[in-house]
Coordinates of C-alpha atoms and ligand atoms in Angstrom, one line a residue:
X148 CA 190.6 124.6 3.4
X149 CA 192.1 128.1 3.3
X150 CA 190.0 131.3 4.5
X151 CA 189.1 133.3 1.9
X152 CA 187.3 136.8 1.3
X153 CA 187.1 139.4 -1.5
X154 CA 186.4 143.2 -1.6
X155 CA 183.5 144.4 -3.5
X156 CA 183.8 143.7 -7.2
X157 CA 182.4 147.1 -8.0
X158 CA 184.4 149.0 -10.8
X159 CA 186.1 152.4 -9.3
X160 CA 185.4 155.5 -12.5
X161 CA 186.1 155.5 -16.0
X162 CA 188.8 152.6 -16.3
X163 CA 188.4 148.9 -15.1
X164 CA 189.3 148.3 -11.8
X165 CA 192.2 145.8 -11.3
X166 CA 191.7 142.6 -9.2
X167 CA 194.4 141.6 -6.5
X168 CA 194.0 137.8 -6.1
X169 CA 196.3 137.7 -2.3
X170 CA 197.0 134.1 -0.7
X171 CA 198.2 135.3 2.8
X172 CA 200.7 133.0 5.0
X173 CA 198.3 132.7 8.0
X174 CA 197.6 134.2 11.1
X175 CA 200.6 133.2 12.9
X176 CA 201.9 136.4 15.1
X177 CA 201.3 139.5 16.0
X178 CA 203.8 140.8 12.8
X179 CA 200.5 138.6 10.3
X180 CA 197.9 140.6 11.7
X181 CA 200.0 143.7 10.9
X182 CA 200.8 143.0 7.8
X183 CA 197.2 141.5 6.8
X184 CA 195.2 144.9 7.7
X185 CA 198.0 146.6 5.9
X186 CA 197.2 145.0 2.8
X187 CA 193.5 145.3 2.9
X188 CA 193.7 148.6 3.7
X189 CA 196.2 149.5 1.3
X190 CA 193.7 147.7 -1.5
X191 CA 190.8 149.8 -0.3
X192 CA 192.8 153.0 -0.5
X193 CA 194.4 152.1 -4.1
X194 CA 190.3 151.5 -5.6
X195 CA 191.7 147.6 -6.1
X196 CA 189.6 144.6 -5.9
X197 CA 191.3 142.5 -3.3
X198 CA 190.7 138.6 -2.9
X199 CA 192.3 137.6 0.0
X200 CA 193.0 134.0 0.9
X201 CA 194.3 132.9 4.7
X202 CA 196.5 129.3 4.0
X203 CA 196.9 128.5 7.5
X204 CA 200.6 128.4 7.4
X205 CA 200.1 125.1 4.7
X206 CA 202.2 125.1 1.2
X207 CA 199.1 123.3 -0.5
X208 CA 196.7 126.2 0.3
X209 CA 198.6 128.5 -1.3
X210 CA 198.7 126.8 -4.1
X211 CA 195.3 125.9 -4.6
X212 CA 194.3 129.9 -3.9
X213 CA 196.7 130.6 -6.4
X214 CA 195.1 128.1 -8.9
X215 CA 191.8 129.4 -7.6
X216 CA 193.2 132.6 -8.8
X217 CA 194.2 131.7 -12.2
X218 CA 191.2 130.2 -13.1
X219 CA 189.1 133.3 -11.8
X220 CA 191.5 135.0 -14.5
X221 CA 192.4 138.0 -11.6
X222 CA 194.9 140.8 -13.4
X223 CA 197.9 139.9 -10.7
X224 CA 198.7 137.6 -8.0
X225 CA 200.7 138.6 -4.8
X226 CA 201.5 136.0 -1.9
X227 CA 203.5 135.6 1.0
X228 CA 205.4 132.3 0.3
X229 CA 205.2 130.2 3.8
X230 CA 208.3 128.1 2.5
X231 CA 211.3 129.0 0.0
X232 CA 210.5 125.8 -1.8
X233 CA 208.2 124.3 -3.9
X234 CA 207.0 127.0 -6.3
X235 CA 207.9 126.6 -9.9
X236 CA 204.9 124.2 -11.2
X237 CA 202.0 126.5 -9.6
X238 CA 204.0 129.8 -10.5
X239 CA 204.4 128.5 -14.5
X240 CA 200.8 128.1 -14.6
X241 CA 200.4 131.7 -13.8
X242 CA 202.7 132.5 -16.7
X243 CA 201.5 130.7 -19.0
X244 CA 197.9 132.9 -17.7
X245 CA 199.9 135.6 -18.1
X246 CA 198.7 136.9 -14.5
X247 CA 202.2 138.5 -13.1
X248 CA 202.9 137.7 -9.8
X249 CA 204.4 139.8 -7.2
X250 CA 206.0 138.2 -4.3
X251 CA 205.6 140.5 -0.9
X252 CA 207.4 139.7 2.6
X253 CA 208.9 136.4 1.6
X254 CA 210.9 135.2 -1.4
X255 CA 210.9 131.9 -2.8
X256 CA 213.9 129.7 -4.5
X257 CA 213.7 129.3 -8.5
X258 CA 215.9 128.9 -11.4
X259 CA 213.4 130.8 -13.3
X260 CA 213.8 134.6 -12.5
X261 CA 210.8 135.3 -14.8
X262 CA 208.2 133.3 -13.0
X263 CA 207.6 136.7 -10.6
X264 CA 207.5 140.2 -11.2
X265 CA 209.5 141.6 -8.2
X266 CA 209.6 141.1 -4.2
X267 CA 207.8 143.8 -1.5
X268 CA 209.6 143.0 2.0
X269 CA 212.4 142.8 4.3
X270 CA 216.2 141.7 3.8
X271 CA 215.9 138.6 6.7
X272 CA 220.0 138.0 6.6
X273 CA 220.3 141.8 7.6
X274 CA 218.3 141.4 10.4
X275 CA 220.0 138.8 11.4
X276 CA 223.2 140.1 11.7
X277 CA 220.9 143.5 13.4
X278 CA 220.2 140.6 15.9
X279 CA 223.8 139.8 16.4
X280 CA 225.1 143.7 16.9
X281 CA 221.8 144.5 18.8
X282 CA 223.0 141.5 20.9
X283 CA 226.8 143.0 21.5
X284 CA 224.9 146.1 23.0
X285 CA 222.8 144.0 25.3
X286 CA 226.1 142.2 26.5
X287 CA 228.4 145.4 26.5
X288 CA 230.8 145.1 29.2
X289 CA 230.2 141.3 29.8
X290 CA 233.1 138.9 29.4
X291 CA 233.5 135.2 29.1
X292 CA 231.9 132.4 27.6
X293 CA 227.9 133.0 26.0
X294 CA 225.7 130.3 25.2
X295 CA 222.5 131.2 23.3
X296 CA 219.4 129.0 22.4
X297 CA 217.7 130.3 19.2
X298 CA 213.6 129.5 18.7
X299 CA 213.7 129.2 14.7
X300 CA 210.7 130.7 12.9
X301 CA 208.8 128.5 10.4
X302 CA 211.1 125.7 8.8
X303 CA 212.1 126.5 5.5
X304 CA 210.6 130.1 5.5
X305 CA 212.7 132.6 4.0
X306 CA 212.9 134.5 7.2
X307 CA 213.8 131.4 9.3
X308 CA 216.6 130.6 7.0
X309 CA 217.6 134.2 6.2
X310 CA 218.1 135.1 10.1
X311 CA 219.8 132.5 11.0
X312 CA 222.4 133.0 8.4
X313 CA 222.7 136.7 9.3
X314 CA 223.3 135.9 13.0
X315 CA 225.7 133.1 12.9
X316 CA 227.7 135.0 10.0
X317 CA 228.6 138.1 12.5
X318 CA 228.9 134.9 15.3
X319 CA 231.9 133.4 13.3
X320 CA 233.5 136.5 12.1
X321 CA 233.3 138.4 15.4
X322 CA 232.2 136.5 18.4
X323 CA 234.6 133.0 19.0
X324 CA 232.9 133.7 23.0
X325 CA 229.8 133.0 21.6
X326 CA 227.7 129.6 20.9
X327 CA 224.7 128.3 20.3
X328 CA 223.9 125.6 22.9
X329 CA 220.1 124.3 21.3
X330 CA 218.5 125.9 18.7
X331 CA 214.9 125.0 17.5
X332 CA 211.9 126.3 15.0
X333 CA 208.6 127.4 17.4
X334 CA 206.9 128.5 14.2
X335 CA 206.5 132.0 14.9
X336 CA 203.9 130.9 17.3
X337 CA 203.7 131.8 20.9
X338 CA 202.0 128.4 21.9
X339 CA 205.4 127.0 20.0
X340 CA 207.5 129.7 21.6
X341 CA 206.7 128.7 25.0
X342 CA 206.6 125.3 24.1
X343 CA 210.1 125.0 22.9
X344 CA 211.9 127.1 25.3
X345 CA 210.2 124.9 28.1
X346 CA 212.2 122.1 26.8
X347 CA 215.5 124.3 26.4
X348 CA 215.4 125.2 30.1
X349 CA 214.7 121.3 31.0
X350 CA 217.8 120.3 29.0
X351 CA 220.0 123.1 30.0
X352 CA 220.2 125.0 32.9
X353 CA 223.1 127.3 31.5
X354 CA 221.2 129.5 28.7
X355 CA 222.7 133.3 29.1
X356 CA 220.9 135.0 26.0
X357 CA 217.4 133.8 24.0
X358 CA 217.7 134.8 20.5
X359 CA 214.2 134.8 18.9
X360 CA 213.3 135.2 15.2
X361 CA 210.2 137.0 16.6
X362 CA 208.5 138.8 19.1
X363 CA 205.8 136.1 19.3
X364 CA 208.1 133.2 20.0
X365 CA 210.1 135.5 22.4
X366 CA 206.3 136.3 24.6
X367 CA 206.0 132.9 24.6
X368 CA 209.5 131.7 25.9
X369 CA 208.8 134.5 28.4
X370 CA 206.2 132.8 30.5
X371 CA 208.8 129.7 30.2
X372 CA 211.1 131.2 31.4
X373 CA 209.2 132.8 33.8
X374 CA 207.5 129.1 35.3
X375 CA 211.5 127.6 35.6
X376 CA 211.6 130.4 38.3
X377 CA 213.9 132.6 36.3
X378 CA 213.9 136.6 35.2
X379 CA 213.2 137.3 31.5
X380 CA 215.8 140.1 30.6
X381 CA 218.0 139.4 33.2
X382 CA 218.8 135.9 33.9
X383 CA 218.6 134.9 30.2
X384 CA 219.4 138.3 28.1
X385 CA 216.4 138.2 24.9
X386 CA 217.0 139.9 21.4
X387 CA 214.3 139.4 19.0
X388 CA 212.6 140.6 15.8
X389 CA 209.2 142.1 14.5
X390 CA 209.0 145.2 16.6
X391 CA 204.9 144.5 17.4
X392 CA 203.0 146.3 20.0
X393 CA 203.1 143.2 22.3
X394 CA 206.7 142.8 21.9
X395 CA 207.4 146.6 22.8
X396 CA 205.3 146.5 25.9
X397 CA 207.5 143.2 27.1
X398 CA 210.6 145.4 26.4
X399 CA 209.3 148.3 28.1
X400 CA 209.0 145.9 31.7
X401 CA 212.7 145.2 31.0
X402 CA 211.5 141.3 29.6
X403 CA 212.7 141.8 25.9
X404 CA 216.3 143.5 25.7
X405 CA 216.3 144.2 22.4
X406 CA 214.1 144.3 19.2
X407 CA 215.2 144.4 15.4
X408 CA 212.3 146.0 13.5
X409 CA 210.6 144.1 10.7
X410 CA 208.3 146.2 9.1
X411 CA 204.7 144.2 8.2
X412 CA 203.1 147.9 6.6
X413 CA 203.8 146.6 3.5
X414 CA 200.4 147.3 2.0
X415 CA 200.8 150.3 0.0
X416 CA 204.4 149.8 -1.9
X417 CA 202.3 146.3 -3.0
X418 CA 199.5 148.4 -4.3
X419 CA 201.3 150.6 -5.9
X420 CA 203.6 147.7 -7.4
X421 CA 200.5 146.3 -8.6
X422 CA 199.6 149.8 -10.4
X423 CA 202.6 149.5 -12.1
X424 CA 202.7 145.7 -13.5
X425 CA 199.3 146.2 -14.7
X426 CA 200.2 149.2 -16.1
X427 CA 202.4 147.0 -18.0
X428 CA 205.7 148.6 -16.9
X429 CA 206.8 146.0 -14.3
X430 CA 210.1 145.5 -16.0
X431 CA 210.8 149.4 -14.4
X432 CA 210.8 147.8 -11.1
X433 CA 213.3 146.7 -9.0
X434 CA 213.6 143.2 -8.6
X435 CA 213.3 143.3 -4.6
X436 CA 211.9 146.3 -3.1
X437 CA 212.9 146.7 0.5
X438 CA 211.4 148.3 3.6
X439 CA 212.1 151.0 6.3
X440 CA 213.1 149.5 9.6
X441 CA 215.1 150.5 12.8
X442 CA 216.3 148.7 16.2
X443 CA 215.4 149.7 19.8
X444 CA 216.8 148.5 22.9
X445 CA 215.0 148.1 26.3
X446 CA 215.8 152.0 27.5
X447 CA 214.0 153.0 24.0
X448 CA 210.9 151.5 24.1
X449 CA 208.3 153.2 26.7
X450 CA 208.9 156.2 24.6
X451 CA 208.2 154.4 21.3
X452 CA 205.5 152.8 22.4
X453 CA 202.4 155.4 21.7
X454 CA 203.5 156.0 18.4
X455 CA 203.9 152.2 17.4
X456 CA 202.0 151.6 14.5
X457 CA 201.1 147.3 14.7
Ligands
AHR779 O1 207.9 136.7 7.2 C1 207.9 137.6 8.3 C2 207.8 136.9 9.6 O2 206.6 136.1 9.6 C3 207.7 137.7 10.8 O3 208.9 138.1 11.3 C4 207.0 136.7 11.7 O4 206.5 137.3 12.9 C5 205.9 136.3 10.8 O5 205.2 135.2 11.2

């Protein structure tokens, strides 16, 4: 059963305070902590009611904290789909509440562009393709043939799909050198990081490049990497995504080339998202509201690294 915890249900002044019912993805990375603090603080600092709901990276939690929700008749819903698919039946229940429901971090596929008020996160096919040109940096002046293995984030998550898309889009149009020799989802986990790029290396002993769709996975595949006797960063050239502390302190010992910022503060542009869709002016929203984000290569990062937020 999902994890779950509420703020106080004290009322803030004059007016009622709002109630945020939140079913989170899980605690999968470094980026899920982040982005979990972000949100409760956020909540604290906007007066609303939070109750927060861990899935454990499983569809069927979600959905029952988001029926949980319904039936505790909260004034919106926000969650952090873990998969793309899967959403309409549990999301039509909430309509028919009339609890709006505001996607953050990941989207979700539906016919029905009514069933949610607006999405709070990254574009995931950008950062892709950030992947790929932060990649023709870390290779400048190399020549010849490049074979990558790619450690997949969750299958079927938006950001899984969405990177992979982004990458192999600037791969076709730009990079005929380039190919992707074994590619593989580690679930944004380092146990699953390490895991899978153990079995890369035992299958091929000609990987020049890792490209991880996180840092997590990437820390991971490190210590692989590391045990088959080779150098992270230098034998096998790594590029990956989230930009957490962890992840900056392996790029600053030359282990992770390059990173392609995700940004998980995305707390208060929820809250204040919320504000306004119980304000009853969620139609003056956009329908995707994006974050903030930047790259950094190797020679970058022991200067960013005090001032690294997550
Ligand atoms: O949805 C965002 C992704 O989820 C992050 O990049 C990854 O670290 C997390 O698990």
């Amino acid at each position: 059963p999902a994890k779950s915890s509420s703020s106080s249900d004290k009322t803030g002044g004059g007016s009622k305070q709002i109630t945020l019912g939140f079913s989170q993805v899980g605690s999968e990375s470094g980026w899920r902590a982040a982005n979990t603090q972000s949100v409760k603080e956020a909540a604290k600092a906007a007066g609303i009611n939070l109750k927060f709901s861990d899935a454990q990276q499983k569809q069927e939690n979600q959905i029952s904290a988001i029926r949980s929700y319904i039936a505790q008749k909260v004034d919106v819903i926000s969650f952090s789909p873990v998969v793309v698919t899967g959403w309409d039946t549990v999301l039509k229940e909430a309509k028919a509440a009339g609890i709006p429901v505001i996607l953050t971090d990941r989207s979700v596929e539906t016919s029905d562009p009514s069933l949610y008020v607006t999405l709070v996160g990254s574009d995931f096919e950008i950062e892709g393709e950030r992947a790929a040109h932060m990649l023709e940096k870390v290779l400048a002046g190399h020549t010849g043939p490049v074979k990558i293995a790619q450690l997949e984030g969750t299958t079927g998550a938006a950001p899984a799909i969405e990177r992979a898309k982004g990458f192999a889009k600037i791969m076709k149009a730009s990079h005929p050198e380039w190919s992707i020799i074994a590619s593989q989802t580690g679930d944004f986990t380092r146990a699953g990081g390490k895991q899978v790029m153990a079995a890369f290396l035992q299958a091929h002993s000609d990987i020049d490049v890792l490209f991880s769709h996180n840092d997590d996975m990437a820390i991971g595949a490190i210590q692989s990497i590391q045990a088959a006797g080779k150098t992270p960063g230098k034998d096998i050239k790594i590029v990956s995504v989230d930009g957490v502390h962890d992840g900056f302190v392996a790029m600053s010992k030359g282990q992770i080339n390059g990173i392609v910022e995700c940004n998980p503060l995305l707390g208060p542009q929820l809250m204040d998202a919320v504000k306004t869709v119980h304000a009853g002016k969620g139609s003056t929203l956009p329908r995707w509201i994006k974050t903030q984000e930047t790259d950094y290569t190797a020679d970058q990062a022991a200067a960013a690294l005090p001032s690294r937020k997550y």
